[in-house]
């Protein structure tokens, strides 16, 4: 029988050499690119008329640390809940019940048409009062007071975070849609033919494939959340933007404050995007 | 193999199979031929128990095709191999054996490797489907069907997505399977393969069986439709 080599894989003996060469060129070019931006940053800093002084910014490292942690914690909270709500929204959108499909469509359109800033503002200042009135009226406030006696209704930051979560939800639903539809009809037929149970189908065939397709866009959305969380300053969440903005108002060191703010965001988003690349390389199809 | 179809009708939006009846008792290799869209795939899916017919009674080897016992005696080779893309060729087989046939891990490995070797894939079995050629993947999919020790193997245009060399490679592999004593029902456009592999031929058009008989009917088409088809596939 004829053996036909696949044309897209080079002979084994050649590959290591090519890889080494490619890797070297990769590091050189990326190194140069990063250097370019560092020089650019340096020139911009040098062109400032004032002498830069970061001491006032790092005066209270505990504030910076707390702000950093608050941003990360808020982002993770929004990530987890938007994944859950996104999955629910996805199931609505493929439901046999037309009303649920319509509901998910209308909701998605509203969110797509809304700026995040407006969403957070509405949640933090407009809906907050209504929702707190409603939960007070129907007895939920009293119920929560049993566990947390200081509870007076949802706070601005809580409502703002809910706004961010809701805002990201349709984007999460989208990546679920893309992921699940990446499994072709024929595979479902095969699963049926071989007699896998529903649990086995998800456990061994669907989820392992979907996870691969899901991870990279999920991390992209996470990055959106982190950047979006800066807007939570308008509902007084003491995250990175809020604290550094206050510092620059207090100290007048605006260049330094924004510079540090920027670096703190990059300190979260850059490792994340590298992690996303890694996953794509590792699991990509 | 015994195939018994009575008044099978199937529709999606339109009628795809229309009042098909068939009664065959002594053939081991049945070929379905006909233009694209004539209903071959649908008939194969229904005969293999993968899809439920809208109406009609369908039995193979005495089993109603909806019988779970029958489903475990069926192998199916899809047009585009349809291996699970995240699993190696070997794992594509052992997963099914372990999870749905209750075969022990070690034993499942042995069965998988035996059949992959039979299809000349001994050195490929730890690769993912995307890392082997189309012909190799298709042969792996045949190995997968065989590993389940089916009585009947269905092949739905197993070479339609392959170039002529790979087609030859796969069909050579399939021919060898005749010696294993399995029964086959397959759809294909490769008439030379039908000639020396099938012992019964069914020509379909627009969801009905237009002509059927021993392989010699290929040389003596009666209807315009069959004549037309034969003139086009050559
Ligand atoms: N899942 C499906 N949903 C709707 N229509 C289908 C489906 N599968 C096949 N058909 C239609 O049924 C007809 C027969 O298709 P098929 O059985 O695939 O024919 P063949 O295999 O001979 O090309 C075609 O008109 C096709 O469009
Ligand atoms: Mg077909």
XYZ file of C-alpha atoms and ligand atoms in Angstrom:
547
model
C 0.000 0.000 0.000
C 1.212 3.501 -0.770
C 2.293 5.629 2.127
C 1.662 9.278 1.444
C 3.493 11.806 3.594
C 1.484 14.785 4.725
C 2.864 17.716 2.820
C 2.712 20.283 5.616
C 5.114 18.561 8.011
C 8.772 19.014 7.084
C 11.104 16.016 7.522
C 11.981 15.498 11.185
C 15.702 16.165 10.736
C 15.097 19.733 9.598
C 12.707 20.945 12.255
C 14.989 21.624 15.280
C 17.306 23.814 13.246
C 14.442 25.855 11.840
C 12.937 26.206 15.297
C 16.159 27.471 16.831
C 16.600 30.003 14.072
C 13.003 31.129 14.347
C 13.233 31.457 18.095
C 16.383 33.583 17.919
C 14.791 35.930 15.423
C 11.679 36.030 17.603
C 13.625 37.230 20.654
C 15.688 39.736 18.720
C 12.702 41.364 17.055
C 10.516 41.422 20.146
C 13.409 42.737 22.181
C 13.889 45.554 19.693
C 10.171 46.362 19.669
C 10.024 46.562 23.453
C 13.167 48.700 23.487
C 11.550 51.053 20.968
C 8.656 51.693 23.317
C 10.930 52.099 26.319
C 12.946 54.741 24.478
C 9.742 56.446 23.379
C 8.541 56.484 26.986
C 11.865 57.843 28.162
C 11.811 60.654 25.593
C 8.293 61.652 26.561
C 9.255 61.677 30.234
C 12.381 63.734 29.486
C 10.352 66.254 27.529
C 8.313 67.070 30.604
C 9.163 70.525 31.894
C 9.064 69.414 35.511
C 11.462 67.056 37.140
C 9.695 63.792 37.829
C 9.418 62.792 41.445
C 7.702 59.561 42.382
C 8.231 59.767 46.093
C 4.824 61.308 46.763
C 3.165 58.463 44.836
C 4.930 55.702 46.722
C 4.444 57.497 49.991
C 1.582 55.184 50.878
C 2.345 51.800 49.290
C -0.543 50.249 51.205
C -3.006 52.366 49.205
C -1.448 51.245 45.928
C -1.472 47.622 47.032
C -5.091 47.765 48.123
C -6.099 49.460 44.895
C -4.271 46.791 42.910
C -5.978 44.019 44.876
C -9.374 45.715 44.567
C -9.056 45.887 40.785
C -8.050 42.237 40.563
C -10.735 41.100 42.952
C -13.475 43.086 41.218
C -12.323 41.810 37.838
C -12.353 38.198 38.966
C -15.809 38.626 40.459
C -17.090 40.116 37.217
C -15.354 37.337 35.278
C -16.900 34.506 37.261
C -20.419 35.897 37.266
C -20.368 36.989 33.643
C -19.260 33.475 32.666
C -22.189 31.989 34.594
C -24.698 34.537 33.264
C -23.191 34.253 29.800
C -23.758 30.510 29.806
C -27.349 31.035 30.918
C -27.859 33.705 28.247
C -26.416 31.304 25.663
C -28.857 28.580 26.703
C -31.683 31.124 26.465
C -30.589 32.005 22.958
C -30.826 28.386 21.799
C -33.904 27.553 23.851
C -36.931 25.912 22.272
C -39.042 28.560 23.999
C -39.252 31.487 21.621
C -39.841 34.013 24.398
C -36.468 33.153 25.961
C -34.745 33.507 22.607
C -36.407 36.894 22.102
C -35.448 37.913 25.628
C -31.822 37.102 25.005
C -31.867 38.944 21.661
C -33.379 42.107 23.093
C -31.074 42.081 26.110
C -28.023 41.611 23.896
C -29.047 44.463 21.606
C -29.579 46.813 24.539
C -26.159 46.031 25.976
C -24.426 46.297 22.607
C -25.900 49.758 22.210
C -24.904 50.980 25.662
C -21.562 52.556 26.605
C -20.039 50.874 29.642
C -19.735 54.223 31.392
C -23.473 54.810 31.049
C -24.200 51.278 32.252
C -22.125 51.668 35.405
C -23.547 55.103 36.108
C -27.129 53.896 35.692
C -26.549 50.905 37.917
C -24.681 52.865 40.584
C -26.941 55.884 40.804
C -30.317 55.239 39.179
C -31.114 51.564 39.548
C -29.444 51.345 42.898
C -32.116 53.372 44.653
C -34.926 51.460 42.928
C -33.449 48.074 43.651
C -32.762 48.906 47.270
C -36.330 50.167 47.650
C -37.689 47.020 46.094
C -35.638 44.594 48.206
C -36.584 46.598 51.255
C -40.256 46.370 50.382
C -40.308 42.645 49.734
C -38.278 41.826 52.823
C -34.958 40.818 51.304
C -33.121 43.555 53.193
C -34.359 42.178 56.502
C -33.432 38.708 55.399
C -29.837 39.709 54.600
C -29.626 41.631 57.885
C -29.862 38.311 59.704
C -26.424 37.447 58.322
C -24.940 40.932 58.043
C -26.446 43.352 60.525
C -24.817 46.365 58.906
C -26.530 45.745 55.555
C -28.472 48.824 54.382
C -28.959 47.845 50.778
C -26.477 47.422 47.940
C -23.592 49.883 47.834
C -22.519 51.960 44.870
C -19.439 49.818 44.177
C -21.510 46.631 44.390
C -24.048 47.958 41.928
C -21.307 49.251 39.645
C -19.634 45.861 39.666
C -22.981 44.265 38.845
C -23.211 46.705 35.938
C -19.817 45.661 34.639
C -20.794 42.000 34.983
C -24.063 42.477 33.126
C -22.281 44.445 30.457
C -19.816 41.643 29.712
C -22.454 38.892 29.831
C -23.505 39.012 26.141
C -19.854 38.930 25.110
C -19.462 35.781 27.196
C -22.584 34.262 25.631
C -20.990 34.920 22.251
C -17.875 32.950 22.983
C -19.986 30.049 24.231
C -21.947 30.162 21.004
C -18.767 30.110 18.945
C -17.289 27.322 21.034
C -20.278 24.986 21.018
C -20.968 25.470 17.342
C -17.377 24.516 16.611
C -18.414 20.901 17.155
C -19.973 19.689 13.908
C -23.279 17.862 13.690
C -21.519 14.682 12.518
C -19.652 14.389 15.784
C -22.912 14.403 17.691
C -24.112 11.650 15.380
C -20.998 9.637 16.100
C -21.420 10.079 19.849
C -24.967 8.840 19.503
C -23.942 5.916 17.333
C -21.229 4.745 19.712
C -23.691 4.952 22.576
C -22.069 7.503 24.885
C -24.238 8.711 27.756
C -24.950 12.444 27.999
C -22.463 12.793 30.836
C -19.764 10.947 28.886
C -20.386 13.126 25.835
C -19.719 16.287 27.799
C -16.947 14.867 29.934
C -14.844 13.187 27.257
C -15.768 14.785 23.963
C -17.558 18.124 24.090
C -15.935 19.927 27.021
C -12.320 18.987 26.203
C -12.774 20.400 22.715
C -14.784 23.437 23.740
C -12.320 24.432 26.474
C -9.629 24.826 23.848
C -11.757 27.119 21.740
C -13.036 28.952 24.795
C -9.879 29.819 26.717
C -8.344 32.421 24.431
C -11.497 34.536 23.879
C -12.333 34.120 27.557
C -9.006 35.662 28.484
C -9.611 38.440 25.967
C -12.900 39.202 27.675
C -11.135 39.130 31.010
C -8.794 41.762 29.690
C -11.835 43.837 28.669
C -13.173 43.500 32.191
C -9.928 44.654 33.778
C -9.757 47.698 31.551
C -13.471 48.352 32.057
C -13.039 48.179 35.831
C -11.275 51.549 35.700
C -14.726 53.070 35.175
C -15.831 51.743 38.548
C -14.174 54.835 40.016
C -17.384 56.743 39.290
C -19.214 54.615 41.836
C -16.378 55.168 44.330
C -14.823 51.779 44.127
C -11.321 52.256 45.448
C -9.563 50.547 42.583
C -6.422 51.568 40.714
C -7.865 54.495 38.776
C -9.760 55.887 41.751
C -6.799 55.831 44.125
C -4.195 57.163 41.724
C -6.540 59.871 40.572
C -7.008 60.911 44.217
C -3.266 60.823 44.780
C -2.597 63.114 41.863
C -5.242 65.528 43.084
C -3.781 65.483 46.565
C -0.150 65.807 45.509
C -0.370 67.559 42.157
C 1.918 64.887 40.759
C -0.325 64.052 37.808
C 2.337 62.835 35.368
C 3.775 60.429 37.905
C 0.375 59.260 39.097
C -0.920 58.444 35.635
C 2.349 56.791 34.744
C 2.135 54.481 37.758
C -1.559 53.882 37.094
C -0.731 52.829 33.575
C 2.039 50.499 34.745
C -0.244 48.882 37.298
C -2.794 48.053 34.593
C -0.072 46.705 32.327
C 1.200 44.620 35.233
C -2.130 42.792 35.160
C -2.992 42.760 31.461
C 0.393 41.920 29.937
C 0.942 38.667 31.853
C -2.649 37.813 31.066
C -2.206 38.280 27.333
C 1.027 36.258 27.462
C -0.870 33.529 29.273
C -3.520 33.685 26.535
C -0.855 33.272 23.837
C 0.562 30.339 25.718
C -2.826 28.676 25.861
C -3.421 29.331 22.193
C -0.093 27.765 21.291
C -0.653 24.864 23.606
C -4.254 24.111 22.716
C -4.826 25.942 19.466
C -6.136 23.977 16.534
C -26.857 -10.054 5.765
C -30.578 -9.679 5.835
C -32.011 -6.264 5.043
C -35.726 -5.731 5.268
C -37.247 -2.314 4.633
C -40.977 -1.785 4.354
C -42.458 1.515 3.185
C -39.728 3.734 4.499
C -40.482 7.424 4.138
C -38.325 10.136 5.628
C -38.637 13.865 5.487
C -36.810 16.900 6.797
C -38.440 19.877 5.144
C -39.229 17.856 2.048
C -39.511 14.109 1.439
C -35.952 12.822 1.270
C -36.826 9.135 1.048
C -40.089 8.182 -0.491
C -41.796 4.876 0.244
C -38.631 2.778 -0.052
C -38.962 -0.986 0.302
C -36.164 -3.510 0.069
C -35.771 -7.174 0.881
C -32.333 -8.761 0.592
C -31.162 -11.980 2.152
C -27.927 -13.321 0.814
C -25.649 -10.393 -0.034
C -22.576 -9.461 1.957
C -21.642 -6.220 0.259
C -24.269 -3.798 -0.916
C -23.470 -0.638 -2.860
C -25.672 2.464 -2.905
C -25.081 4.685 -5.881
C -26.804 7.767 -7.237
C -26.368 11.483 -7.635
C -25.678 13.769 -4.698
C -28.869 14.506 -2.862
C -30.546 11.269 -3.930
C -30.814 10.129 -0.306
C -27.916 7.670 0.077
C -26.551 9.173 3.267
C -29.966 9.444 4.797
C -30.695 5.795 4.019
C -27.349 4.751 5.531
C -27.992 6.753 8.676
C -31.413 5.202 9.064
C -30.159 1.667 8.395
C -27.394 2.117 10.961
C -29.870 3.280 13.571
C -28.283 6.705 13.836
C -31.399 8.485 12.675
C -35.019 7.524 13.143
C -37.111 7.224 9.997
C -40.282 9.282 9.841
C -42.333 6.174 8.995
C -41.686 2.601 7.936
C -40.382 -0.628 9.386
C -36.680 -1.317 9.040
C -34.918 -4.508 10.094
C -31.328 -5.624 9.630
C -30.334 -9.188 10.472
C -33.653 -9.582 12.234
C -33.201 -6.582 14.551
C -35.326 -3.464 14.353
C -32.738 -0.729 13.743
C -33.811 1.143 16.866
C -32.820 -1.839 19.036
C -29.887 -0.898 21.339
C -28.496 -4.396 20.861
C -28.357 -3.794 17.112
C -26.645 -0.435 17.564
C -23.732 -2.157 19.267
C -23.287 -4.381 16.220
C -22.914 -1.520 13.788
C -19.832 0.251 12.498
C -20.008 3.495 10.556
C -17.362 5.202 8.465
C -18.197 8.817 7.691
C -17.287 10.782 4.620
C -14.801 13.002 6.467
C -13.324 10.437 8.849
C -15.147 12.176 11.725
C -12.562 11.143 14.284
C -12.735 13.120 17.510
C -10.112 15.786 16.771
C -8.751 16.154 20.306
C -7.929 12.454 20.681
C -5.101 10.427 19.165
C -5.987 7.750 16.650
C -5.570 5.137 19.357
C -7.600 7.039 21.957
C -10.369 7.533 19.399
C -10.822 3.793 19.606
C -10.035 2.993 23.227
C -12.376 5.694 24.564
C -15.335 4.038 22.890
C -14.295 0.552 23.939
C -13.739 1.559 27.553
C -16.743 3.788 28.058
C -19.450 2.175 25.977
C -18.416 -1.486 25.696
C -16.961 -1.925 29.161
C -13.612 -3.193 27.861
C -10.663 -3.055 30.284
C -8.067 -0.387 29.575
C -5.226 -2.740 28.646
C -7.488 -4.884 26.566
C -8.906 -1.858 24.762
C -5.387 -0.751 23.872
C -4.596 -4.137 22.467
C -7.732 -4.186 20.322
C -7.119 -0.654 19.060
C -3.487 -1.323 18.187
C -4.332 -4.562 16.456
C -6.791 -2.868 14.140
C -4.658 0.198 13.535
C -1.827 -2.119 12.542
C -4.176 -4.035 10.287
C -4.754 -0.757 8.462
C -1.017 0.004 8.351
C -1.186 2.701 10.984
C 1.108 1.071 13.539
C 3.484 4.035 13.500
C 0.745 6.701 13.519
C -1.463 5.678 16.390
C -0.248 8.245 18.903
C -0.838 11.138 16.541
C -3.830 13.447 16.465
C -6.072 13.225 13.380
C -4.867 16.618 12.168
C -1.296 15.361 12.120
C -1.912 12.511 9.690
C -2.951 12.592 6.051
C -6.591 12.403 4.969
C -6.133 8.824 3.806
C -4.561 7.786 7.085
C -7.333 9.447 9.074
C -9.926 7.692 6.964
C -8.193 4.352 7.501
C -8.104 5.082 11.234
C -11.813 5.672 11.085
C -12.199 2.266 9.424
C -10.036 0.769 12.160
C -12.311 2.410 14.705
C -15.390 0.885 13.115
C -13.727 -2.540 13.004
C -12.521 -2.403 16.604
C -16.092 -2.413 17.835
C -16.443 -5.851 16.252
C -19.567 -4.958 14.276
C -21.593 -7.377 12.183
C -22.373 -4.718 9.623
C -20.152 -1.834 8.532
C -21.635 1.215 6.833
C -19.393 3.420 4.724
C -20.721 6.739 3.498
C -18.598 7.869 0.565
C -15.404 7.061 2.464
C -13.233 8.489 -0.291
C -15.249 11.489 -1.439
C -12.932 13.984 0.222
C -9.708 12.308 -0.914
C -7.536 12.670 -3.985
C -7.150 9.669 -6.368
C -4.043 8.257 -4.690
C -5.550 8.386 -1.220
C -8.801 7.000 -2.607
C -6.895 4.016 -3.901
C -5.142 3.626 -0.570
C -8.404 3.576 1.354
C -10.248 1.324 -1.060
C -7.376 -1.165 -1.017
C -7.725 -1.220 2.755
C -11.460 -1.762 2.532
C -11.056 -4.641 0.102
C -8.893 -6.480 2.575
C -11.736 -6.293 5.043
C -13.831 -8.640 2.968
C -11.644 -11.433 4.293
C -12.753 -10.621 7.859
C -16.227 -11.888 7.133
C -18.053 -8.632 7.867
C -21.020 -7.350 5.920
C -20.909 -3.984 4.204
C -23.332 -1.392 2.979
C -21.651 1.554 1.356
C -22.289 4.630 -0.736
C -19.706 5.668 -3.289
C -19.185 7.246 -6.682
C -16.206 5.040 -7.523
C -17.812 2.582 -9.947
C -14.685 0.448 -10.408
C -14.762 -0.166 -6.674
C -18.425 -1.117 -6.825
C -17.642 -3.571 -9.615
C -15.104 -5.598 -7.738
C -16.263 -5.137 -4.188
C -20.064 -5.130 -4.183
C -22.258 -8.111 -4.865
C -25.459 -6.087 -4.983
C -26.073 -2.610 -6.361
C -28.871 -0.168 -5.595
C -29.282 2.917 -7.750
C -31.224 5.753 -6.153
C -32.642 8.956 -7.511
C -34.672 11.614 -5.686
C -35.323 9.435 -2.675
C -36.501 6.315 -4.450
C -34.780 3.121 -5.580
C -34.809 3.246 -9.359
C -32.861 0.087 -10.189
C -31.332 -2.717 -8.182
C -29.689 -6.063 -8.771
C -26.397 -7.905 -8.986
C -23.336 -5.949 -10.057
C -24.003 -6.794 -13.698
C -26.803 -4.196 -13.800
C -24.019 -1.626 -14.069
C -23.423 -2.802 -17.631
C -27.031 -2.816 -18.598
C -28.895 0.164 -17.173
C -32.605 0.078 -17.966
C -33.811 3.555 -17.063
C -32.797 6.896 -18.499
C -31.784 8.099 -15.048
C -29.371 5.210 -14.501
C -27.973 5.484 -18.037
C -27.429 9.164 -17.480
C -25.686 8.560 -14.142
C -23.426 5.847 -15.556
C -22.403 8.082 -18.428
C -21.413 10.794 -15.971
C -19.391 8.799 -13.470
C -17.108 7.376 -16.119
N -30.067 17.031 8.273
C -30.736 17.408 7.171
N -31.654 18.403 7.231
C -32.335 18.790 6.142
N -32.190 18.267 4.921
C -31.280 17.274 4.785
C -30.507 16.799 5.895
N -29.695 15.820 5.450
C -29.946 15.676 4.142
N -30.892 16.550 3.727
C -31.446 16.651 2.368
O -31.883 15.371 2.016
C -31.594 15.094 0.669
C -30.811 13.805 0.573
O -29.556 14.016 1.133
P -28.494 12.854 1.354
O -29.149 11.718 2.034
O -27.321 13.464 2.016
O -28.148 12.456 -0.143
P -26.802 11.844 -0.732
O -26.044 11.210 0.374
O -27.271 10.867 -1.758
O -26.049 12.966 -1.360
C -30.865 16.301 0.123
O -31.783 17.083 -0.582
C -30.390 17.005 1.353
O -30.334 18.383 1.127
Mg -24.120 11.706 1.074
